[in-house]
Amino acid sequence: MDTARSPPPLVVNSTNFLGKIDENHDLYMDYGAVGDGCTDDTLAFVETWKSTCNAQTEIAAMLVPDGNTFLVHPMAFAGPCKPTSINFLISGIIIAPNSPESWKGRNQGRWLIFKGVDGLSVDGPGMLDGRGKGWWDILCATHRHLPVISFLQCNKVSLSNILVVDSPQTHILITGCNNVVIRYLSIKSPETSPNTDGIHISSSHGVFIHNTNIGSGDDCVSIGDHTSDIYITDVDCGPGHGVSIGSLGRSGNEVKVDNINVIRVRFNKTTNGVRIKTWQVGRGHVRGVLYEDINFMDVSNPIIIDQYYCDVRGGCESTRTGVQISDVRYAGIFGTSKSKVAINLNCSQAVACTDILLDTILLAPSTPGKKVISSCNNAYGSSAGIVEPESCLLE
């Protein structure tokens, strides 16, 4: 299996954009923004985006100036745009409405949306504050995703040097995109906040996440269906639920996930480490997965494949279907496990996991004097180097 390649160069150069901005006024101020954190500045953002997206130049820019806090309601930055490159510079702070009541009559599924915009760079060093506490206190099952920032059907996108905090649910959503670079982010929400995934990826290809810190109430990174060529490198995860592929196949659909690479990731006191989770009714495949140079510190469930994933444990009927999981390599895995079962490969009786490789793994109990074990169900593969706890794979 190939190791991770370096991310492609960013498609924009922010130093070029700064010269495009009016020398005397910030663009947002020119369109009537107040920036006091209380006044609704949504219209100013809408009008500035229109001017930027329709600019008759090859390169265009927007600036959220430093020293200001902008209250913005749900809105879409829609393309396609005339410039081939757009830089969205966030030096100040953008905040969401403070309570769910403020969202009535507006799009409650998104906050800041970039849709159909190619050649986009969103750069800091500012902050996006989803002010999600009000959402955490209500039944989250009636709301899906509610991300701080979404990229939908965008190509050649970069997101960097931003602090993203307290999303109502998922912090960053990437759907239907190609060639996305996410780097030098800090994503933070309380460990108790429900469904606050750091980054969720679906139906996207060529996504690079590196040098990023994620602490949340759910998965640090979750990878959905119809994804390929995903590279997650040099990431700190915790608190949270780890890095997950899935859950997949809930509706009995055909799953297609290929070439997922998780390299040099550190998990600190997360509930899970590296996880693949699928529903029994799913079909299709997950293949070409590499977990390499991984460190666990007091992680409850370091290595998991769960092909019996269900909303209620044991509450789903057995089926003769399943998602084919194959060509999964765990290499250079070290650290401590809070649970007795440090390696748990619970594969489908209907569709076995195949070509699993455990290569140089050393997992010890978090509590001295305890022990850790491996548990396998219908999982086939091999081991190499030192593997502790001992491999339970079928050959």
PDB file of C-alpha atoms in Angstrom, residues 101-239:
ATOM      1  CA  GLU A 101     -35.075  30.535  18.487  1.00  0.00           C
ATOM      2  CA  SER A 102     -33.051  32.963  16.371  1.00  0.00           C
ATOM      3  CA  TRP A 103     -33.000  30.434  13.514  1.00  0.00           C
ATOM      4  CA  LYS A 104     -36.772  30.191  13.084  1.00  0.00           C
ATOM      5  CA  GLY A 105     -37.777  30.727   9.462  1.00  0.00           C
ATOM      6  CA  ARG A 106     -34.170  30.248   8.319  1.00  0.00           C
ATOM      7  CA  ASN A 107     -32.142  27.270   7.103  1.00  0.00           C
ATOM      8  CA  GLN A 108     -31.647  25.173  10.237  1.00  0.00           C
ATOM      9  CA  GLY A 109     -29.468  22.616   8.453  1.00  0.00           C
ATOM     10  CA  ARG A 110     -26.469  24.864   7.816  1.00  0.00           C
ATOM     11  CA  TRP A 111     -24.794  28.048   8.985  1.00  0.00           C
ATOM     12  CA  LEU A 112     -22.028  29.226   6.626  1.00  0.00           C
ATOM     13  CA  ILE A 113     -22.197  27.396   3.287  1.00  0.00           C
ATOM     14  CA  PHE A 114     -19.822  27.539   0.334  1.00  0.00           C
ATOM     15  CA  LYS A 115     -21.587  25.866  -2.573  1.00  0.00           C
ATOM     16  CA  GLY A 116     -20.251  25.378  -6.088  1.00  0.00           C
ATOM     17  CA  VAL A 117     -17.196  27.594  -5.492  1.00  0.00           C
ATOM     18  CA  ASP A 118     -13.940  26.464  -7.111  1.00  0.00           C
ATOM     19  CA  GLY A 119     -10.441  27.745  -6.367  1.00  0.00           C
ATOM     20  CA  LEU A 120     -11.431  28.885  -2.878  1.00  0.00           C
ATOM     21  CA  SER A 121      -9.091  29.562   0.051  1.00  0.00           C
ATOM     22  CA  VAL A 122     -10.521  30.274   3.497  1.00  0.00           C
ATOM     23  CA  ASP A 123      -7.695  31.468   5.699  1.00  0.00           C
ATOM     24  CA  GLY A 124      -7.253  32.878   9.215  1.00  0.00           C
ATOM     25  CA  PRO A 125      -6.134  33.650  11.832  1.00  0.00           C
ATOM     26  CA  GLY A 126      -9.721  34.407  12.883  1.00  0.00           C
ATOM     27  CA  MET A 127     -12.445  32.411  14.619  1.00  0.00           C
ATOM     28  CA  LEU A 128     -15.827  30.871  13.781  1.00  0.00           C
ATOM     29  CA  ASP A 129     -18.075  30.463  16.822  1.00  0.00           C
ATOM     30  CA  GLY A 130     -21.163  28.283  16.310  1.00  0.00           C
ATOM     31  CA  ARG A 131     -22.542  29.128  19.794  1.00  0.00           C
ATOM     32  CA  GLY A 132     -24.044  25.665  19.901  1.00  0.00           C
ATOM     33  CA  LYS A 133     -24.921  25.251  23.566  1.00  0.00           C
ATOM     34  CA  GLY A 134     -28.583  26.041  22.979  1.00  0.00           C
ATOM     35  CA  TRP A 135     -28.771  23.232  20.440  1.00  0.00           C
ATOM     36  CA  TRP A 136     -27.055  20.716  22.724  1.00  0.00           C
ATOM     37  CA  ASP A 137     -29.835  21.084  25.262  1.00  0.00           C
ATOM     38  CA  ILE A 138     -32.630  20.026  22.877  1.00  0.00           C
ATOM     39  CA  LEU A 139     -33.299  16.704  21.139  1.00  0.00           C
ATOM     40  CA  CYS A 140     -30.523  16.553  18.570  1.00  0.00           C
ATOM     41  CA  ALA A 141     -32.192  13.663  16.721  1.00  0.00           C
ATOM     42  CA  THR A 142     -34.509  16.167  15.031  1.00  0.00           C
ATOM     43  CA  HIS A 143     -31.558  18.070  13.544  1.00  0.00           C
ATOM     44  CA  ARG A 144     -28.866  16.713  11.255  1.00  0.00           C
ATOM     45  CA  HIS A 145     -25.323  18.029  10.945  1.00  0.00           C
ATOM     46  CA  LEU A 146     -25.869  21.791  11.644  1.00  0.00           C
ATOM     47  CA  PRO A 147     -22.215  22.506  10.798  1.00  0.00           C
ATOM     48  CA  VAL A 148     -20.413  25.770  11.396  1.00  0.00           C
ATOM     49  CA  ILE A 149     -19.011  25.741   7.867  1.00  0.00           C
ATOM     50  CA  SER A 150     -19.946  23.573   4.884  1.00  0.00           C
ATOM     51  CA  PHE A 151     -18.295  23.000   1.520  1.00  0.00           C
ATOM     52  CA  LEU A 152     -20.737  21.555  -1.002  1.00  0.00           C
ATOM     53  CA  GLN A 153     -19.759  20.669  -4.581  1.00  0.00           C
ATOM     54  CA  CYS A 154     -16.537  22.692  -4.398  1.00  0.00           C
ATOM     55  CA  ASN A 155     -13.225  21.890  -6.111  1.00  0.00           C
ATOM     56  CA  LYS A 156      -9.669  22.992  -5.264  1.00  0.00           C
ATOM     57  CA  VAL A 157     -10.465  24.284  -1.790  1.00  0.00           C
ATOM     58  CA  SER A 158      -8.272  25.066   1.195  1.00  0.00           C
ATOM     59  CA  LEU A 159      -9.185  25.862   4.794  1.00  0.00           C
ATOM     60  CA  SER A 160      -6.401  26.898   7.141  1.00  0.00           C
ATOM     61  CA  ASN A 161      -5.380  28.760  10.299  1.00  0.00           C
ATOM     62  CA  ILE A 162      -8.905  29.031  11.736  1.00  0.00           C
ATOM     63  CA  LEU A 163     -10.237  28.388  15.235  1.00  0.00           C
ATOM     64  CA  VAL A 164     -13.657  26.702  15.012  1.00  0.00           C
ATOM     65  CA  VAL A 165     -15.571  26.364  18.274  1.00  0.00           C
ATOM     66  CA  ASP A 166     -18.879  25.144  19.726  1.00  0.00           C
ATOM     67  CA  SER A 167     -20.762  23.968  16.670  1.00  0.00           C
ATOM     68  CA  PRO A 168     -24.410  22.967  17.174  1.00  0.00           C
ATOM     69  CA  GLN A 169     -23.343  19.614  15.706  1.00  0.00           C
ATOM     70  CA  THR A 170     -20.698  18.781  13.055  1.00  0.00           C
ATOM     71  CA  HIS A 171     -18.092  21.559  12.915  1.00  0.00           C
ATOM     72  CA  ILE A 172     -16.921  21.191   9.298  1.00  0.00           C
ATOM     73  CA  LEU A 173     -18.841  19.391   6.551  1.00  0.00           C
ATOM     74  CA  ILE A 174     -17.323  18.408   3.198  1.00  0.00           C
ATOM     75  CA  THR A 175     -19.749  16.910   0.678  1.00  0.00           C
ATOM     76  CA  GLY A 176     -19.390  16.384  -3.062  1.00  0.00           C
ATOM     77  CA  CYS A 177     -15.960  18.049  -3.208  1.00  0.00           C
ATOM     78  CA  ASN A 178     -12.649  17.272  -4.914  1.00  0.00           C
ATOM     79  CA  ASN A 179      -9.105  18.326  -3.949  1.00  0.00           C
ATOM     80  CA  VAL A 180      -9.616  19.785  -0.477  1.00  0.00           C
ATOM     81  CA  VAL A 181      -6.758  20.785   1.842  1.00  0.00           C
ATOM     82  CA  ILE A 182      -7.467  21.388   5.546  1.00  0.00           C
ATOM     83  CA  ARG A 183      -4.497  22.379   7.685  1.00  0.00           C
ATOM     84  CA  TYR A 184      -3.458  24.208  10.850  1.00  0.00           C
ATOM     85  CA  LEU A 185      -6.965  24.254  12.309  1.00  0.00           C
ATOM     86  CA  SER A 186      -8.048  24.093  15.911  1.00  0.00           C
ATOM     87  CA  ILE A 187     -11.519  22.633  16.491  1.00  0.00           C
ATOM     88  CA  LYS A 188     -12.936  22.744  20.009  1.00  0.00           C
ATOM     89  CA  SER A 189     -16.197  21.861  21.725  1.00  0.00           C
ATOM     90  CA  PRO A 190     -16.912  20.230  25.103  1.00  0.00           C
ATOM     91  CA  GLU A 191     -16.553  16.484  25.458  1.00  0.00           C
ATOM     92  CA  THR A 192     -20.199  16.363  26.537  1.00  0.00           C
ATOM     93  CA  SER A 193     -21.563  18.179  23.454  1.00  0.00           C
ATOM     94  CA  PRO A 194     -23.638  15.716  21.358  1.00  0.00           C
ATOM     95  CA  ASN A 195     -22.837  14.849  17.725  1.00  0.00           C
ATOM     96  CA  THR A 196     -20.195  17.544  17.409  1.00  0.00           C
ATOM     97  CA  ASP A 197     -17.938  15.752  14.916  1.00  0.00           C
ATOM     98  CA  GLY A 198     -14.847  17.755  14.098  1.00  0.00           C
ATOM     99  CA  ILE A 199     -14.801  17.103  10.343  1.00  0.00           C
ATOM    100  CA  HIS A 200     -17.254  14.974   8.356  1.00  0.00           C
ATOM    101  CA  ILE A 201     -16.441  13.913   4.782  1.00  0.00           C
ATOM    102  CA  SER A 202     -18.852  12.313   2.323  1.00  0.00           C
ATOM    103  CA  SER A 203     -19.013  11.833  -1.455  1.00  0.00           C
ATOM    104  CA  SER A 204     -15.620  13.530  -1.785  1.00  0.00           C
ATOM    105  CA  HIS A 205     -12.249  12.641  -3.257  1.00  0.00           C
ATOM    106  CA  GLY A 206      -8.730  13.873  -2.596  1.00  0.00           C
ATOM    107  CA  VAL A 207      -9.146  15.339   0.903  1.00  0.00           C
ATOM    108  CA  PHE A 208      -6.012  16.176   2.914  1.00  0.00           C
ATOM    109  CA  ILE A 209      -6.244  16.972   6.656  1.00  0.00           C
ATOM    110  CA  HIS A 210      -2.995  17.687   8.437  1.00  0.00           C
ATOM    111  CA  ASN A 211      -1.417  19.552  11.356  1.00  0.00           C
ATOM    112  CA  THR A 212      -4.771  20.014  13.048  1.00  0.00           C
ATOM    113  CA  ASN A 213      -6.013  19.741  16.661  1.00  0.00           C
ATOM    114  CA  ILE A 214      -9.530  18.416  17.235  1.00  0.00           C
ATOM    115  CA  GLY A 215     -11.367  18.057  20.530  1.00  0.00           C
ATOM    116  CA  SER A 216     -15.121  17.466  20.449  1.00  0.00           C
ATOM    117  CA  GLY A 217     -18.065  15.437  21.695  1.00  0.00           C
ATOM    118  CA  ASP A 218     -18.043  12.978  18.788  1.00  0.00           C
ATOM    119  CA  ASP A 219     -15.672  11.727  16.071  1.00  0.00           C
ATOM    120  CA  CYS A 220     -12.641  13.907  15.476  1.00  0.00           C
ATOM    121  CA  VAL A 221     -12.947  12.928  11.807  1.00  0.00           C
ATOM    122  CA  SER A 222     -15.765  10.853  10.332  1.00  0.00           C
ATOM    123  CA  ILE A 223     -15.613   9.454   6.811  1.00  0.00           C
ATOM    124  CA  GLY A 224     -18.858   8.695   5.032  1.00  0.00           C
ATOM    125  CA  ASP A 225     -19.840   6.874   1.866  1.00  0.00           C
ATOM    126  CA  HIS A 226     -18.511   7.397  -1.683  1.00  0.00           C
ATOM    127  CA  THR A 227     -15.152   8.721  -0.530  1.00  0.00           C
ATOM    128  CA  SER A 228     -11.644   7.999  -1.772  1.00  0.00           C
ATOM    129  CA  ASP A 229      -8.077   9.233  -1.455  1.00  0.00           C
ATOM    130  CA  ILE A 230      -8.391  10.632   2.065  1.00  0.00           C
ATOM    131  CA  TYR A 231      -5.189  11.536   3.932  1.00  0.00           C
ATOM    132  CA  ILE A 232      -5.289  12.404   7.649  1.00  0.00           C
ATOM    133  CA  THR A 233      -1.790  13.143   8.931  1.00  0.00           C
ATOM    134  CA  ASP A 234      -0.205  14.803  11.974  1.00  0.00           C
ATOM    135  CA  VAL A 235      -3.481  15.271  13.822  1.00  0.00           C
ATOM    136  CA  ASP A 236      -4.132  15.435  17.582  1.00  0.00           C
ATOM    137  CA  CYS A 237      -7.507  13.942  18.547  1.00  0.00           C
ATOM    138  CA  GLY A 238      -9.081  14.296  21.971  1.00  0.00           C
ATOM    139  CA  PRO A 239     -11.439  14.470  23.597  1.00  0.00           C
TER     140      PRO A 239
END
